[in-house]
Short mmCIF file of C-alpha atoms in Angstrom, two decimals:
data_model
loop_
_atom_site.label_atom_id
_atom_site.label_comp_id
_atom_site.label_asym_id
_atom_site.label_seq_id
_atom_site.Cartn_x
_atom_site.Cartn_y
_atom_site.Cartn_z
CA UNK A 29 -59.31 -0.23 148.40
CA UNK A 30 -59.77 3.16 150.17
CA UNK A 31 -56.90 5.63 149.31
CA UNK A 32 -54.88 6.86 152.10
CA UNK A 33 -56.90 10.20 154.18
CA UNK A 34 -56.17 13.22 152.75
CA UNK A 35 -53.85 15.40 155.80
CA UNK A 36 -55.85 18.88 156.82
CA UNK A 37 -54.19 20.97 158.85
CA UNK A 38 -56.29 23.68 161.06
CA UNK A 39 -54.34 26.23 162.18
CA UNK A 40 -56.91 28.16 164.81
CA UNK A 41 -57.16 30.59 168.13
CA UNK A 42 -60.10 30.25 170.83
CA UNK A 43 -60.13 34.12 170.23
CA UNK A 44 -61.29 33.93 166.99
CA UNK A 45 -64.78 33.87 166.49
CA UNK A 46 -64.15 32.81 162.36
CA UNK A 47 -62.00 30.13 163.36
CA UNK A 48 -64.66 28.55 165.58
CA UNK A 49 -66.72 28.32 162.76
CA UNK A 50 -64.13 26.67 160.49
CA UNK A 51 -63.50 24.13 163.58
CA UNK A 52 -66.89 23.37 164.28
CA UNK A 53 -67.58 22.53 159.94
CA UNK A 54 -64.58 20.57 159.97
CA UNK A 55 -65.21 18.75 162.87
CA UNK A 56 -68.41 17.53 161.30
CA UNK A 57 -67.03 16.69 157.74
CA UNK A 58 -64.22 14.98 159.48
CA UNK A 59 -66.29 12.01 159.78
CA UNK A 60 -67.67 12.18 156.55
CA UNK A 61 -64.45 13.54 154.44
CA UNK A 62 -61.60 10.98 153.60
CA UNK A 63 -59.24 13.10 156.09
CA UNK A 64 -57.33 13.27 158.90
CA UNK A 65 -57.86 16.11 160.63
CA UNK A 66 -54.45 17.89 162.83
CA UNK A 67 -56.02 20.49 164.75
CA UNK A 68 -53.23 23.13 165.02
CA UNK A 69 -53.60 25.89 168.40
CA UNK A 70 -51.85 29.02 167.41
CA UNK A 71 -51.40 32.41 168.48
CA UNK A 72 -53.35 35.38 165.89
CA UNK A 73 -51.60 38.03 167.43
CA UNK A 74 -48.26 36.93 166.82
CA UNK A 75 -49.67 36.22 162.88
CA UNK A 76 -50.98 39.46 162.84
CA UNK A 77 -47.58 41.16 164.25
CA UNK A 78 -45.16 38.74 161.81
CA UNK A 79 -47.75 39.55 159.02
CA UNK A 80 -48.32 43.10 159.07
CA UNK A 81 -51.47 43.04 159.59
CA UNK A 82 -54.17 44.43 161.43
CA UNK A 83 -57.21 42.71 163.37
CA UNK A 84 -60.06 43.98 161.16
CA UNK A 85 -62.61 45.20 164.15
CA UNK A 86 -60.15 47.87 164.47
CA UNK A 87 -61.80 49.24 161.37
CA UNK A 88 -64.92 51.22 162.65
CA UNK A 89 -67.24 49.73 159.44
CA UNK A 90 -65.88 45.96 159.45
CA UNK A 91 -66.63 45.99 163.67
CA UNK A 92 -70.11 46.92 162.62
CA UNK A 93 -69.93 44.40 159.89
CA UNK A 94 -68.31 41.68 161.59
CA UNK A 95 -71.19 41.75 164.43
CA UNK A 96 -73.92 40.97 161.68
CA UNK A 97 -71.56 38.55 159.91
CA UNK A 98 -70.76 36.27 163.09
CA UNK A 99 -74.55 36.30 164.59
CA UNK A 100 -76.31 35.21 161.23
CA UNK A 101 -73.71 32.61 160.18
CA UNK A 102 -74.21 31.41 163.74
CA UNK A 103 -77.37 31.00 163.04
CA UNK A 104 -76.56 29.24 159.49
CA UNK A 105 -74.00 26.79 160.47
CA UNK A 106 -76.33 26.51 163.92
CA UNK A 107 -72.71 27.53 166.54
CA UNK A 108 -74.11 28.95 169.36
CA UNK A 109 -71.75 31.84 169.19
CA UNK A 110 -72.59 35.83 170.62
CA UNK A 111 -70.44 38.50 170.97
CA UNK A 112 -69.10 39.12 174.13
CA UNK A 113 -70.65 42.60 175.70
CA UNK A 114 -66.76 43.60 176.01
CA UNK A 115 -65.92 42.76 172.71
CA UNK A 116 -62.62 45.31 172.65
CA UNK A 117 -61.10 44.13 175.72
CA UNK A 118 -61.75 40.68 175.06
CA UNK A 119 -59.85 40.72 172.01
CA UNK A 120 -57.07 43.68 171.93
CA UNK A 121 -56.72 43.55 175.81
CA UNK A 122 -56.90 40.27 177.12
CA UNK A 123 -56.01 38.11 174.30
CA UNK A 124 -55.57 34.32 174.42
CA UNK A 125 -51.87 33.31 175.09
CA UNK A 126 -52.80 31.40 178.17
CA UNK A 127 -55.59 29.97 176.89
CA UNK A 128 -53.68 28.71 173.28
CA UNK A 129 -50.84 27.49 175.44
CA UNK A 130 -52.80 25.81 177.52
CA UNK A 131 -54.40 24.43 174.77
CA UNK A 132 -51.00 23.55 173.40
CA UNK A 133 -50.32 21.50 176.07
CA UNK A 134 -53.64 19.38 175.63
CA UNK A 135 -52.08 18.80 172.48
CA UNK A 136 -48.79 17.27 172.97
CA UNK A 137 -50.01 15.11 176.50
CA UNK A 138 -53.98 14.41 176.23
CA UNK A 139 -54.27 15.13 171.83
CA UNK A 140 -57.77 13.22 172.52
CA UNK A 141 -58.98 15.65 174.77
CA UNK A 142 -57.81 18.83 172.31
CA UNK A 143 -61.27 19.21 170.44
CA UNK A 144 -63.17 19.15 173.57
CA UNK A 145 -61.53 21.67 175.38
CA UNK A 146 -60.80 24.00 172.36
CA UNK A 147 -64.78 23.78 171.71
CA UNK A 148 -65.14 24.72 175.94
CA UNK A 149 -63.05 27.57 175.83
CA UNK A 150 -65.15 28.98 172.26
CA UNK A 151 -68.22 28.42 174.72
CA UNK A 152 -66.74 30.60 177.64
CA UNK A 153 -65.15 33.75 175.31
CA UNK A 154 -67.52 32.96 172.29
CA UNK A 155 -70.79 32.02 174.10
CA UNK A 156 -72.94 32.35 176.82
CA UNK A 157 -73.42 28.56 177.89
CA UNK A 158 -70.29 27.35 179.21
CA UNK A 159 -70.52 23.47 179.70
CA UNK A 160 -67.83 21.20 181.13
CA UNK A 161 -65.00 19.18 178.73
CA UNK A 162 -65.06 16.32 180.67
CA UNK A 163 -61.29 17.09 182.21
CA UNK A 164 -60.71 15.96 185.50
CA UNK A 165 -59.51 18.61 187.95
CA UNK A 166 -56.07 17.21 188.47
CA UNK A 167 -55.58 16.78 184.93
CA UNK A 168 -56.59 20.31 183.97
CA UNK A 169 -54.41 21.22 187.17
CA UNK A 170 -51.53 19.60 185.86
CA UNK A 171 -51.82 21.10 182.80
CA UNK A 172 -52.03 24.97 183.86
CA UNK A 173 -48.53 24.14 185.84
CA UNK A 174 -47.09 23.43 182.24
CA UNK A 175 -48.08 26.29 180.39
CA UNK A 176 -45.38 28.58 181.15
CA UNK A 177 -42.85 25.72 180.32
CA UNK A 178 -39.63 26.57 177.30
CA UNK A 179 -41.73 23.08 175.50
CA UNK A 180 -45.07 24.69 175.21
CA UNK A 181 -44.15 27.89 174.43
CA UNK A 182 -41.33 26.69 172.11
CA UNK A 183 -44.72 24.48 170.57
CA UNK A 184 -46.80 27.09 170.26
CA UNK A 185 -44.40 29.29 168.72
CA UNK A 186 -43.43 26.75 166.27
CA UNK A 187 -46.83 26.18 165.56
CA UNK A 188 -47.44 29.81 164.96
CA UNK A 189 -44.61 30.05 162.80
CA UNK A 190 -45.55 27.18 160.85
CA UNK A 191 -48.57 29.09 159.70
CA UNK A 192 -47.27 32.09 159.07
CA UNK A 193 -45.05 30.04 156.71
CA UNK A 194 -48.01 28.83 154.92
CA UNK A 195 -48.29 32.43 154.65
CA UNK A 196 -51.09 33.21 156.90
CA UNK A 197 -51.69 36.55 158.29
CA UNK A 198 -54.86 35.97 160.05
CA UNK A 199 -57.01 32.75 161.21
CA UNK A 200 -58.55 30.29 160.86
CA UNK A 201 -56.32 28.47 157.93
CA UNK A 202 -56.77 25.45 156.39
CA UNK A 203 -53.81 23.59 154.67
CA UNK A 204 -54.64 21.18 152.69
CA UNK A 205 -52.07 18.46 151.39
CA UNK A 206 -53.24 17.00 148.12
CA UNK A 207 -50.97 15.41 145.38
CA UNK A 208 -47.97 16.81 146.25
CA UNK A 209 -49.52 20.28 146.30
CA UNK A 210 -50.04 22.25 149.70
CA UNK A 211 -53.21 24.46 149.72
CA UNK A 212 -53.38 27.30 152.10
CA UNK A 213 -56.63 28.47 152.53
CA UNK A 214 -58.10 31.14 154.62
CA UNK A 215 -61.30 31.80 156.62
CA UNK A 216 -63.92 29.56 157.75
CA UNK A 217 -65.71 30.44 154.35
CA UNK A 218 -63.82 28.51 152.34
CA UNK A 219 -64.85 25.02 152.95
CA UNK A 220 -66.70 24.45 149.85
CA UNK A 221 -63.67 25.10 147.92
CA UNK A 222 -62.21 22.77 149.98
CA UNK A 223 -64.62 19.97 149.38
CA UNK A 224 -63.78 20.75 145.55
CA UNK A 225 -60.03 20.65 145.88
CA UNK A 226 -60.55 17.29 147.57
CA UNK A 227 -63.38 15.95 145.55
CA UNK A 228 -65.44 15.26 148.24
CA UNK A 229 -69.20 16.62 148.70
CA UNK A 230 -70.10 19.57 149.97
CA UNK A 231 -73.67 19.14 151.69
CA UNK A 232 -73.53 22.90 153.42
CA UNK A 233 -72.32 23.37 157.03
CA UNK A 234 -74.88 21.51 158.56
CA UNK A 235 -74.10 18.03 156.70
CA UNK A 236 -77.27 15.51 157.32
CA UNK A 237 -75.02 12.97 159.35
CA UNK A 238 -75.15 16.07 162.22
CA UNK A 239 -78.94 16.25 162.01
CA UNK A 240 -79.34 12.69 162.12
CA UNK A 241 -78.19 12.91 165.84
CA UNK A 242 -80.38 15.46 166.73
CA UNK B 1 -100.10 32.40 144.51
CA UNK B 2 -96.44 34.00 143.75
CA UNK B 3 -95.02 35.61 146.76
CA UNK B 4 -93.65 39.07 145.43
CA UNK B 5 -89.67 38.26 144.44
CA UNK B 6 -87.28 40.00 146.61
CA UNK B 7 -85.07 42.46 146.23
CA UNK B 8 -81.34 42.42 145.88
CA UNK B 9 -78.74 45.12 144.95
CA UNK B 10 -75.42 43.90 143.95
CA UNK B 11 -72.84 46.98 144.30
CA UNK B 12 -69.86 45.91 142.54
CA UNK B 13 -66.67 47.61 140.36
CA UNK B 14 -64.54 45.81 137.47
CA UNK B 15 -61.90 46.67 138.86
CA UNK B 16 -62.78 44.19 141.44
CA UNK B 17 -62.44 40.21 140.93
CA UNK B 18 -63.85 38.88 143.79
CA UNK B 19 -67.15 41.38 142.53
CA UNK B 20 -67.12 39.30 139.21
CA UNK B 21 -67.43 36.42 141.21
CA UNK B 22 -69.98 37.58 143.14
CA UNK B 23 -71.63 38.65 139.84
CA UNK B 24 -71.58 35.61 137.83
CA UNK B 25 -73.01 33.49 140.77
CA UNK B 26 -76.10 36.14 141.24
CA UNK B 27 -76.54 36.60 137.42
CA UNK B 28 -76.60 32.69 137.68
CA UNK B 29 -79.22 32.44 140.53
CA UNK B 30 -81.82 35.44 138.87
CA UNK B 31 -83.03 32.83 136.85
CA UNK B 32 -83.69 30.69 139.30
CA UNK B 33 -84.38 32.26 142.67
CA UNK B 34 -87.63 34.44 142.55
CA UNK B 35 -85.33 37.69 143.17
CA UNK B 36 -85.01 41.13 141.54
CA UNK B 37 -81.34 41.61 141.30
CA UNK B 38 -80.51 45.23 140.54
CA UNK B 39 -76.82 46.13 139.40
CA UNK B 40 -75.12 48.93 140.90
CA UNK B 41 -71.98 50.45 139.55
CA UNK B 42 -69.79 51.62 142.21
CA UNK B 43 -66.66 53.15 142.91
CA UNK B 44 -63.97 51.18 144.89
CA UNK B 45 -61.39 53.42 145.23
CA UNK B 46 -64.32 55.96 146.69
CA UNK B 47 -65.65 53.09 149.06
CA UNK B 48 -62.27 52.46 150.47
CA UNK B 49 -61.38 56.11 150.82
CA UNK B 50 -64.74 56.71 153.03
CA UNK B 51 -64.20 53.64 155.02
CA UNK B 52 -60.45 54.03 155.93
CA UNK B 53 -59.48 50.95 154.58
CA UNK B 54 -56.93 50.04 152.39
CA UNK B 55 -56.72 47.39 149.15
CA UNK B 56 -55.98 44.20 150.80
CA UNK B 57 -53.04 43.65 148.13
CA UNK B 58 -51.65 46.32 149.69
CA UNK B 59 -50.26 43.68 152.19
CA UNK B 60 -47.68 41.49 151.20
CA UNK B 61 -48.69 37.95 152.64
CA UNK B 62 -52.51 38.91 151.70
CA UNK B 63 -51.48 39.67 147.55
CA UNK B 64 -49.70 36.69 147.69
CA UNK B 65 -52.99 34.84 148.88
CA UNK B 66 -54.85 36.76 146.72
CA UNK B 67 -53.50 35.66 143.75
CA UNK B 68 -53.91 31.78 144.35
CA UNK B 69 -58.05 32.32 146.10
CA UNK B 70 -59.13 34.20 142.86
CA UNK B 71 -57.17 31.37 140.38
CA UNK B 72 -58.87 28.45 142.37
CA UNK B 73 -62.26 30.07 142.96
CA UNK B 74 -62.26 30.65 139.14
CA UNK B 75 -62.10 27.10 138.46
CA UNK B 76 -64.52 26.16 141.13
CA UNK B 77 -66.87 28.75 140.07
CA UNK B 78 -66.21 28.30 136.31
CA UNK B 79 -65.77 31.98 135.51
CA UNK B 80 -62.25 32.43 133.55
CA UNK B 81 -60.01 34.75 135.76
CA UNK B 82 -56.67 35.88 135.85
CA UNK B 83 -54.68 38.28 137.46
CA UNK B 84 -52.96 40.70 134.38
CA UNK B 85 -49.21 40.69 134.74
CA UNK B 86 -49.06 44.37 136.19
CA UNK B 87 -51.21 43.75 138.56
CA UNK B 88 -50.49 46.56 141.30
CA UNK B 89 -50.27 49.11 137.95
CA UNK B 90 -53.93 47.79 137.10
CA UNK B 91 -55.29 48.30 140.17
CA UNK B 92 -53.17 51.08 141.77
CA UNK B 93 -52.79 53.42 138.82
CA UNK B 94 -55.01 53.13 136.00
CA UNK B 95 -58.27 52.36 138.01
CA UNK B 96 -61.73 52.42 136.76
CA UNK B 97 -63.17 55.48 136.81
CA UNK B 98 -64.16 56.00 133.27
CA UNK B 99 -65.29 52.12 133.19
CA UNK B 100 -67.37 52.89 136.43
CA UNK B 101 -68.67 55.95 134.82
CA UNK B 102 -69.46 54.29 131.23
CA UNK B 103 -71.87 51.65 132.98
CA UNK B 104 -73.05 54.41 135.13
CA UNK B 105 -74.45 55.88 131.91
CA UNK B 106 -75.50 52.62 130.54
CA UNK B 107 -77.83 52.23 133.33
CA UNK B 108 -79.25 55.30 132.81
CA UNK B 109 -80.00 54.70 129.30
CA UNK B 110 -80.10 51.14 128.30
CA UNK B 111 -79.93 49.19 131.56
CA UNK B 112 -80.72 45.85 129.88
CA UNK B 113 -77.41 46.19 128.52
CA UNK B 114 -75.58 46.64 132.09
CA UNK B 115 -74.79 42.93 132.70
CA UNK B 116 -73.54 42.13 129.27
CA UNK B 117 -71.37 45.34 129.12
CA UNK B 118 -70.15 44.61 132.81
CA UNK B 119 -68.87 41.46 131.89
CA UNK B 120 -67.24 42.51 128.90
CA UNK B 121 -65.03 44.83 131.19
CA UNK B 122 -64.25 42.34 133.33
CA UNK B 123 -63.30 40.09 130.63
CA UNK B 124 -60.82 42.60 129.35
CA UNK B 125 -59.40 43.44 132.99
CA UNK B 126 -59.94 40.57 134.50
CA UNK B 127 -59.62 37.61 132.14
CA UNK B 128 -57.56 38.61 128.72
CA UNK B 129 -54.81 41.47 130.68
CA UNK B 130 -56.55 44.38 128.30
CA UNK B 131 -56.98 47.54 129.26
CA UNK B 132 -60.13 49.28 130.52
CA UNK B 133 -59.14 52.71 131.16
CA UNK B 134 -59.24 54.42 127.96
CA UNK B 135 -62.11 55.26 125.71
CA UNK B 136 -61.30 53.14 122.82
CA UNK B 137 -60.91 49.90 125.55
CA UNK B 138 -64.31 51.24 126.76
CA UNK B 139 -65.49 50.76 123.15
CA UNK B 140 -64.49 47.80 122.25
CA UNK B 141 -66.22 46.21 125.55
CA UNK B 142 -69.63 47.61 125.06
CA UNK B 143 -69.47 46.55 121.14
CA UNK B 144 -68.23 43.15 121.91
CA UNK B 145 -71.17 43.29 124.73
CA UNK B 146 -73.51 44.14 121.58
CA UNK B 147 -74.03 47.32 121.48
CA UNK B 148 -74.30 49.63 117.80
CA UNK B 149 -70.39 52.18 117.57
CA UNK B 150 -73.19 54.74 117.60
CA UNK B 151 -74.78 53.62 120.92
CA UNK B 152 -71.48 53.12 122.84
CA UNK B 153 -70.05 56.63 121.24
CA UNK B 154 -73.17 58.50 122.40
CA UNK B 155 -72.76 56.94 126.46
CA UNK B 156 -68.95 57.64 125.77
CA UNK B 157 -69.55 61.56 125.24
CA UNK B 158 -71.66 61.35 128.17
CA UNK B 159 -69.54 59.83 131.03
CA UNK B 160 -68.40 63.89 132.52
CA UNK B 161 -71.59 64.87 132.27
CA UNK B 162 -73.07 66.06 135.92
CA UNK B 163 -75.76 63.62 135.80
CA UNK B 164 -73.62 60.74 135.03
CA UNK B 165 -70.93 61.35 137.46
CA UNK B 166 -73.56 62.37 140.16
CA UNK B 167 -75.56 59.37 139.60
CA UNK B 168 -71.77 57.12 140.69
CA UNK B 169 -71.55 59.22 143.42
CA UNK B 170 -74.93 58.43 144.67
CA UNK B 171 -74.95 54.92 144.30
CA UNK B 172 -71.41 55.01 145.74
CA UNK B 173 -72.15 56.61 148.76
CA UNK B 174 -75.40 54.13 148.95
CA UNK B 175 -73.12 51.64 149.35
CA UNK B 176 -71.30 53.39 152.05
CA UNK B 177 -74.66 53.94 153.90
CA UNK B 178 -75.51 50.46 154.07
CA UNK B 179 -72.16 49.95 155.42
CA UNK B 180 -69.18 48.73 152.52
CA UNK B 181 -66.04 48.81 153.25
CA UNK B 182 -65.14 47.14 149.96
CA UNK B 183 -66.98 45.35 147.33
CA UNK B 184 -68.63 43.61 145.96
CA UNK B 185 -71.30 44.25 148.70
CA UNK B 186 -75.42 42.32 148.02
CA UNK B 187 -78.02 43.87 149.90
CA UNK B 188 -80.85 41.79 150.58
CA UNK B 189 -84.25 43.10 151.24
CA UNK B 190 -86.49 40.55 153.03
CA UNK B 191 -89.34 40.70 155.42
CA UNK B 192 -89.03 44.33 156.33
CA UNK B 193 -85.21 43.81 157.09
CA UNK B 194 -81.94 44.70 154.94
CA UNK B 195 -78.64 42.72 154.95
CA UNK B 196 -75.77 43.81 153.49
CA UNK B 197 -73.41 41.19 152.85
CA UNK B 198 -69.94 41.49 151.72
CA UNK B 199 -67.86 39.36 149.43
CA UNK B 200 -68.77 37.03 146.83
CA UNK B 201 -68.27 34.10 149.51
CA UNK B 202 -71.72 34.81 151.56
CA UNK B 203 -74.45 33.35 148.86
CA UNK B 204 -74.90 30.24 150.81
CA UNK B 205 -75.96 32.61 153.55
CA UNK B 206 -77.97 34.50 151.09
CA UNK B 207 -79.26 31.30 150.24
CA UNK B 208 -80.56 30.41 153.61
CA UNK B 209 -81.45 33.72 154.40
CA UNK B 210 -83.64 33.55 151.74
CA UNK B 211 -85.00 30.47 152.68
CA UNK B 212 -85.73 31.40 156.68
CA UNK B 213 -87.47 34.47 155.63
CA UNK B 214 -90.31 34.82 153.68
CA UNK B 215 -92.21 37.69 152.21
CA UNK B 216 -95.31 39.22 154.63
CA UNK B 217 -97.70 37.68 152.24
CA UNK B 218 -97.23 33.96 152.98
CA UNK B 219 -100.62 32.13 155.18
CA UNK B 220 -99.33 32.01 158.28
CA UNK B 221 -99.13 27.95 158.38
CA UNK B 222 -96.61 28.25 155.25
CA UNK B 223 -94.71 30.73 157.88
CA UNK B 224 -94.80 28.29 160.46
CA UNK B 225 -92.96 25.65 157.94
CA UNK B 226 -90.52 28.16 156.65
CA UNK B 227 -89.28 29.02 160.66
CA UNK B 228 -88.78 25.48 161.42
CA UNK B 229 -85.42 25.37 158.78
CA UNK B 230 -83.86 21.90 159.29
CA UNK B 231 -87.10 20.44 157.19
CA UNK B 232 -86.18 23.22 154.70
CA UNK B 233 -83.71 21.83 152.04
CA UNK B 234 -80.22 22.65 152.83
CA UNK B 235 -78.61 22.10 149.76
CA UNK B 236 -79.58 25.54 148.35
CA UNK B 237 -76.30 26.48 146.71
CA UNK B 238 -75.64 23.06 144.52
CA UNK B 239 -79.04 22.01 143.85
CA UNK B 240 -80.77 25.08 143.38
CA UNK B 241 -85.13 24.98 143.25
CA UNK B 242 -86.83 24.83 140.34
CA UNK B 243 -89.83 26.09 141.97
CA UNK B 244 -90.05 29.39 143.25
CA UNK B 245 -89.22 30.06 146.91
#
């Protein structure tokens, strides 16, 4: 008899470049895991803010860092992910609360549809390709009449809050639900401790079942 | 014939956990990669100063995090680790200076010692809530690490000597050059190019860095099978090669 999936939450934003890169791994092991994966839009600048803390490319060395960091574990966990040529105003400037609430609303009418269009909107801010979700115009329409609605903001709030409760103070997060124990773990480099908290197998980023398809 | 191994610096500081981490996973993979890891004793508290940054237990939600990542890595990574009771006083006040300094001057002198002696700080710090800051602490490591009272005496009356506090500095501000904004940092020297990579959560991508590149003496066919990396083994990190890369 299979025990019952083991609940992941992924708290993430579409301007992270990290939490792409936790998305994209758990999407993968999703199918593989024994878990049931709630994919969780949120806001990072409202974490930062609540938090305290500061994005870290507003530190001169970890900007230089972070460049190197993102391109070669691109390259390892084979996301096609660049940074943009405006990196600054992409991310202290124009900032993603359309794009999460949007996103939000995905969530709570078309929850199918949430990993697709997450993954789009990665391409477009984290990418040069940009290919289509599959949305139809009038549903994508429909959708960018909600996002200024008190229910997704009120859900995306809640949803922020919710990981700042966890006690995040930057994304992506994981929280794990295990035994009656909640783990909160941050980063997208922390999925092998994951698989070890869960006792599943970790078989790197690139799991074979994904290469199999190829 | 044995490609020459490559190069790897591991900057690190006692004072740091995640850099024991980082250690015991490198010290782990010497034996089994074909890499020349080189120890360097560094300063955090310097490192952070240069950069601008700040401890991250400095912020309140991130010490809290802190606390349970280095508990749960410990288990995962099987290296015995636990935050001492006073932690901020540890950290904040007493420092590491003289530990920093000590190994500084064991490297000079009797570098096979450095990793034993390293982890015998750590041990103290990091593991059994002892201190490291004053000279009998310092003692007691290096002893317990195997090393003669008359040995560990003779680095002790050495560690405010010019050369020895120089020699930090240097390697310190190496660190800095290659870009650290906090430790541990491993810089990888392969094919002409340098990474520096920071945190002990970046050896699978050291792995398949080291895996993708290979040194300029490989027939070019053998280069043509490295490139292509989804026919090279992925598993790098939990089955490790027996054979030399």
């Amino acid at each position: 008899m299979t025990p019952a999936p083991r609940t992941l939450e992924l708290f993430y934003d579409v301007l992270s470049p990290y939490s792409w890169l936790g998305f994209e791994v758990l999407c993968r092991y999703k199918k593989l895991w024994n878990i049931n994966l709630q994919l969780r839009p949120s806001l990072i600048a409202a974490i930062m803010k609540d938090s305290g803390n500061q994005p870290p490319a507003l530190l001169p060395r970890k900007a230089q860092y972070l460049q190197n960091d993102i391109r070669l574990l691109g390259q390892q966990i084979q996301v096609p992910i660049q940074f943009p040529k405006d990196f600054f105003s992409v991310i202290l400037e124009k900032g993603s609360l359309s794009a999460m609430r949007f996103l939000t609303a995905v969530n709570l009418e078309h929850p199918k549809m949430l990993e697709k269009v997450s993954r789009e909107l990665w391409m477009r801010v984290w990418s040069r390709a940009a290919e289509k979700a599959g949305m139809s115009t009038e549903q994508a329409q429909g959708l960018l009449e909600k996002i200024s609605t008190p229910k997704v903001k009120n859900e995306l709030r809640d949803t922020t809050n919710a990981a700042c409760k966890y006690g995040a103070f930057g994304l992506p997060v994981t929280v794990a639900h295990l035994d009656g124990q909640t783990h909160m773990l941050f980063g997208s480099d922390r999925m092998e401790l994951l698989a070890h908290l869960l006792g599943e197998k970790w078989m790197g980023p690139v799991p074979p079942a994904i290469n199999a398809k190829i």
